[in-house]
């Protein structure tokens, strides 16, 4: 193949803007002539290529109809297979599209879930921050309330214990005073009654001493109780100053209300903790669902990829088989084309030996290189039969057994023509060459099979000759190898 000529690069007007007008026109004319010459060369080159292609197409051998039909049938089968593969590919693509749509929907759901989760996380962060701030404030309030409750409890316990103690002491003192009054009266009367001679002043002094001790002890207890009450009063005064309440009842109600508020805040914290647990469960379920969706997506991608790989592998294997078949067809075609020259020589030699085939005219010998594959196989089969018979004849020659026609009594030419070994008459004997496999197989066979068939044919011929020994038409004679070769 000749390479097409290269078109020269045409100059642009921008490169010639600074030149003069006549030189510009001359250069334009030169470029136009060069382009016309290049186009003429291209046209001539294309005409030569077309002529070469026509010559190659005319020189190509015409394909056989049967082979064309088989090739067309195989091509139609392959096209049907390819159509089926295309249909399966289209179905797989459709399923892949559906899976991709589902994956996109899952992705949209995933993105919406992520957005909702982000919003929930933001709200949770905000609520957790607010809850933490409120919890810290409530803890501070709760600690202050606990301190105040502890102080109030201490004051109450102390006041109750001291009140009970002082009430008991007052009751004991009152009872003691009553008892002492009664006893003093009784003792006074008894003293007056019993001891009338004792001095009354000494007794009174002793009694005054005893009562002085008792009253002194009682005064100490009362002073302690008064100090305790003063401490309670001072504590309530401090609470009043701290809270701004001036009544004990208001202070008690305020502490009760603060306790109730603390209980309400604890209840609110419990409800918040339950809501947070519910949100955590929902978040965990959503994450599990997202993992399942991602797993299904990966599994679907793997299934689709596996189906596509299988289809591609099958398609590649089919195309490889087609290429192998094409290579085999080309290889056998080259072998047949190469063997045609040898076939012409063998065919002409066999015609000289008296071989008959289905080609009756002399023109067919010159046109043997244009044989199609079927006629080529038929010709090879007939040549094989002829060669087999020749092997049989040579085998009979080695055993010095020949079949000759009866010699005539007339002219020598007639006797020579009658003595010539007639091959075609022997071939036409169906009793010798009857073989169903021999009729069906019209292709070249191996040398061993050819020898075996020749032996079988020779055995049949020998049996036939033995059966004809009693007739007057045949007789046996031993001749030399040269005589048999000359007759053949």
Short mmCIF file of C-alpha atoms in Angstrom, two decimals, residues 262-453:
data_model
loop_
_atom_site.label_atom_id
_atom_site.label_comp_id
_atom_site.label_asym_id
_atom_site.label_seq_id
_atom_site.Cartn_x
_atom_site.Cartn_y
_atom_site.Cartn_z
CA UNK A 262 -36.47 20.48 94.47
CA UNK A 263 -38.77 17.45 94.11
CA UNK A 264 -40.26 18.91 90.90
CA UNK A 265 -36.76 19.54 89.49
CA UNK A 266 -35.78 15.94 90.30
CA UNK A 267 -38.91 14.70 88.50
CA UNK A 268 -38.01 16.90 85.51
CA UNK A 269 -34.50 15.42 85.50
CA UNK A 270 -35.97 11.91 85.53
CA UNK A 271 -38.21 12.70 82.53
CA UNK A 272 -35.23 14.24 80.68
CA UNK A 273 -33.14 11.12 81.34
CA UNK A 274 -35.94 8.88 79.97
CA UNK A 275 -36.26 11.07 76.85
CA UNK A 276 -32.48 10.94 76.34
CA UNK A 277 -32.57 7.14 76.64
CA UNK A 278 -35.37 6.97 74.04
CA UNK A 279 -33.39 9.19 71.67
CA UNK A 280 -30.32 7.02 72.20
CA UNK A 281 -32.37 3.92 71.29
CA UNK A 282 -33.70 5.61 68.14
CA UNK A 283 -30.18 6.71 67.20
CA UNK A 284 -28.89 3.17 67.69
CA UNK A 285 -31.74 1.74 65.55
CA UNK A 286 -31.07 4.30 62.81
CA UNK A 287 -27.36 3.49 62.81
CA UNK A 288 -28.13 -0.24 62.56
CA UNK A 289 -30.52 0.46 59.68
CA UNK A 290 -27.86 2.56 57.94
CA UNK A 291 -25.32 -0.28 58.33
CA UNK A 292 -27.87 -2.76 56.91
CA UNK A 293 -28.58 -0.47 53.95
CA UNK A 294 -24.86 -0.08 53.26
CA UNK A 295 -24.39 -3.86 53.50
CA UNK A 296 -27.28 -4.48 51.06
CA UNK A 297 -25.82 -1.90 48.71
CA UNK A 298 -22.39 -3.55 48.75
CA UNK A 299 -23.98 -7.00 48.24
CA UNK A 300 -26.07 -5.70 45.31
CA UNK A 301 -22.97 -4.13 43.72
CA UNK A 302 -21.09 -7.42 44.12
CA UNK A 303 -23.98 -9.43 42.57
CA UNK A 304 -24.29 -7.03 39.63
CA UNK A 305 -20.53 -7.02 39.11
CA UNK A 306 -20.43 -10.83 39.24
CA UNK A 307 -23.22 -11.13 36.64
CA UNK A 308 -21.50 -8.59 34.40
CA UNK A 309 -18.19 -10.45 34.73
CA UNK A 310 -19.88 -13.76 33.84
CA UNK A 311 -21.57 -12.23 30.78
CA UNK A 312 -18.33 -10.59 29.67
CA UNK A 313 -16.43 -13.86 30.15
CA UNK A 314 -19.02 -15.80 28.12
CA UNK A 315 -18.95 -13.14 25.40
CA UNK A 316 -15.13 -13.25 25.33
CA UNK A 317 -15.16 -17.05 25.14
CA UNK A 318 -17.67 -16.95 22.24
CA UNK A 319 -15.57 -14.38 20.39
CA UNK A 320 -12.43 -16.46 21.02
CA UNK A 321 -14.19 -19.54 19.58
CA UNK A 322 -15.29 -17.51 16.55
CA UNK A 323 -11.73 -16.29 16.03
CA UNK A 324 -10.39 -19.86 16.39
CA UNK A 325 -12.94 -21.07 13.79
CA UNK A 326 -11.96 -18.26 11.44
CA UNK A 327 -8.30 -19.13 11.88
CA UNK A 328 -9.05 -22.82 11.20
CA UNK A 329 -11.04 -21.93 8.07
CA UNK A 330 -8.21 -19.69 6.88
CA UNK A 331 -5.62 -22.36 7.70
CA UNK A 332 -7.47 -25.11 5.80
CA UNK A 333 -8.11 -22.72 2.93
CA UNK A 334 -4.39 -22.00 2.69
CA UNK A 335 -3.66 -25.74 2.83
CA UNK A 336 -6.11 -26.43 -0.02
CA UNK A 337 -4.73 -23.56 -2.08
CA UNK A 338 -1.18 -24.80 -1.55
CA UNK A 339 -2.13 -28.38 -2.38
CA UNK A 340 -3.92 -27.45 -5.65
CA UNK A 341 -0.66 -27.25 -7.64
CA UNK A 342 0.36 -30.73 -6.52
CA UNK A 343 -3.19 -31.89 -7.21
CA UNK A 344 -2.94 -30.75 -10.84
CA UNK A 345 0.23 -32.78 -11.37
CA UNK A 346 -1.23 -35.90 -9.70
CA UNK A 347 -4.47 -35.53 -11.66
CA UNK A 348 -2.62 -35.33 -15.00
CA UNK A 349 -0.43 -38.35 -14.17
CA UNK A 350 -3.51 -40.37 -13.19
CA UNK A 351 -5.24 -39.38 -16.45
CA UNK A 352 -2.26 -40.72 -18.32
CA UNK A 353 -2.68 -44.02 -16.39
CA UNK A 354 -6.32 -44.31 -17.43
CA UNK A 355 -8.00 -42.70 -14.43
CA UNK A 356 -11.63 -41.56 -14.82
CA UNK A 357 -13.31 -38.94 -12.68
CA UNK A 358 -16.40 -36.75 -12.71
CA UNK A 359 -14.53 -34.12 -14.80
CA UNK A 360 -15.01 -35.23 -18.43
CA UNK A 361 -13.65 -32.37 -20.54
CA UNK A 362 -10.10 -31.28 -21.08
CA UNK A 363 -10.97 -27.74 -20.02
CA UNK A 364 -11.66 -28.95 -16.49
CA UNK A 365 -8.02 -29.96 -16.09
CA UNK A 366 -6.94 -26.37 -16.68
CA UNK A 367 -9.64 -25.10 -14.32
CA UNK A 368 -8.82 -27.54 -11.49
CA UNK A 369 -7.33 -24.71 -9.40
CA UNK A 370 -10.83 -23.20 -9.24
CA UNK A 371 -12.39 -26.28 -7.63
CA UNK A 372 -14.57 -25.74 -4.61
CA UNK A 373 -14.09 -27.71 -1.39
CA UNK A 374 -16.80 -30.32 -2.04
CA UNK A 375 -15.55 -31.27 -5.54
CA UNK A 376 -12.01 -31.26 -4.19
CA UNK A 377 -12.99 -33.83 -1.55
CA UNK A 378 -14.83 -35.96 -4.14
CA UNK A 379 -11.79 -35.94 -6.44
CA UNK A 380 -9.50 -36.90 -3.57
CA UNK A 381 -11.85 -39.79 -2.67
CA UNK A 382 -11.84 -41.15 -6.20
CA UNK A 383 -8.02 -40.82 -6.35
CA UNK A 384 -7.83 -42.67 -3.07
CA UNK A 385 -9.92 -45.51 -4.48
CA UNK A 386 -7.69 -45.66 -7.54
CA UNK A 387 -4.53 -45.72 -5.47
CA UNK A 388 -6.02 -48.47 -3.30
CA UNK A 389 -6.65 -50.57 -6.35
CA UNK A 390 -3.08 -49.96 -7.51
CA UNK A 391 -1.84 -51.19 -4.13
CA UNK A 392 -3.98 -54.30 -4.57
CA UNK A 393 -2.50 -54.89 -8.01
CA UNK A 394 1.05 -54.52 -6.77
CA UNK A 395 0.28 -56.89 -3.93
CA UNK A 396 -1.04 -59.46 -6.41
CA UNK A 397 2.06 -58.89 -8.56
CA UNK A 398 4.30 -59.73 -5.61
CA UNK A 399 2.45 -63.02 -5.20
CA UNK A 400 2.73 -63.64 -8.96
CA UNK A 401 -1.00 -63.77 -9.48
CA UNK A 402 -2.35 -61.79 -12.43
CA UNK A 403 -5.67 -61.50 -14.02
CA UNK A 404 -5.55 -61.44 -17.82
CA UNK A 405 -8.18 -61.49 -20.52
CA UNK A 406 -8.42 -64.28 -23.03
CA UNK A 407 -6.04 -63.88 -25.98
CA UNK A 408 -7.67 -63.79 -29.45
CA UNK A 409 -6.64 -65.85 -32.52
CA UNK A 410 -6.53 -62.90 -34.94
CA UNK A 411 -4.29 -59.93 -35.35
CA UNK A 412 -1.34 -59.13 -33.11
CA UNK A 413 -2.73 -55.67 -32.38
CA UNK A 414 -5.98 -57.26 -31.28
CA UNK A 415 -4.07 -59.71 -29.11
CA UNK A 416 -2.05 -56.89 -27.55
CA UNK A 417 -5.21 -54.86 -26.91
CA UNK A 418 -6.88 -57.91 -25.34
CA UNK A 419 -3.78 -58.71 -23.26
CA UNK A 420 -3.69 -55.13 -21.80
CA UNK A 421 -4.65 -55.01 -18.15
CA UNK A 422 -8.07 -53.29 -17.95
CA UNK A 423 -8.23 -51.37 -14.67
CA UNK A 424 -11.67 -49.78 -15.04
CA UNK A 425 -13.36 -53.14 -15.62
CA UNK A 426 -11.93 -54.35 -12.33
CA UNK A 427 -13.05 -51.16 -10.54
CA UNK A 428 -16.62 -51.62 -11.77
CA UNK A 429 -16.90 -55.02 -10.13
CA UNK A 430 -19.22 -54.25 -7.16
CA UNK A 431 -18.54 -57.56 -5.48
CA UNK A 432 -14.96 -56.54 -4.85
CA UNK A 433 -15.44 -52.86 -3.88
CA UNK A 434 -18.75 -53.09 -2.03
CA UNK A 435 -18.12 -51.28 1.22
CA UNK A 436 -20.66 -48.86 2.82
CA UNK A 437 -17.91 -46.94 4.61
CA UNK A 438 -16.03 -46.62 1.32
CA UNK A 439 -19.06 -44.92 -0.28
CA UNK A 440 -19.68 -42.52 2.62
CA UNK A 441 -16.09 -41.35 3.25
CA UNK A 442 -14.82 -39.13 0.42
CA UNK A 443 -11.94 -37.53 2.26
CA UNK A 444 -8.24 -38.50 2.39
CA UNK A 445 -7.41 -41.26 4.85
CA UNK A 446 -4.19 -42.43 6.46
CA UNK A 447 -1.75 -44.84 4.86
CA UNK A 448 -2.48 -47.68 7.30
CA UNK A 449 -6.25 -47.51 6.61
CA UNK A 450 -5.53 -47.42 2.89
CA UNK A 451 -3.33 -50.53 3.18
CA UNK A 452 -5.98 -52.39 5.20
CA UNK A 453 -8.69 -51.57 2.67
#
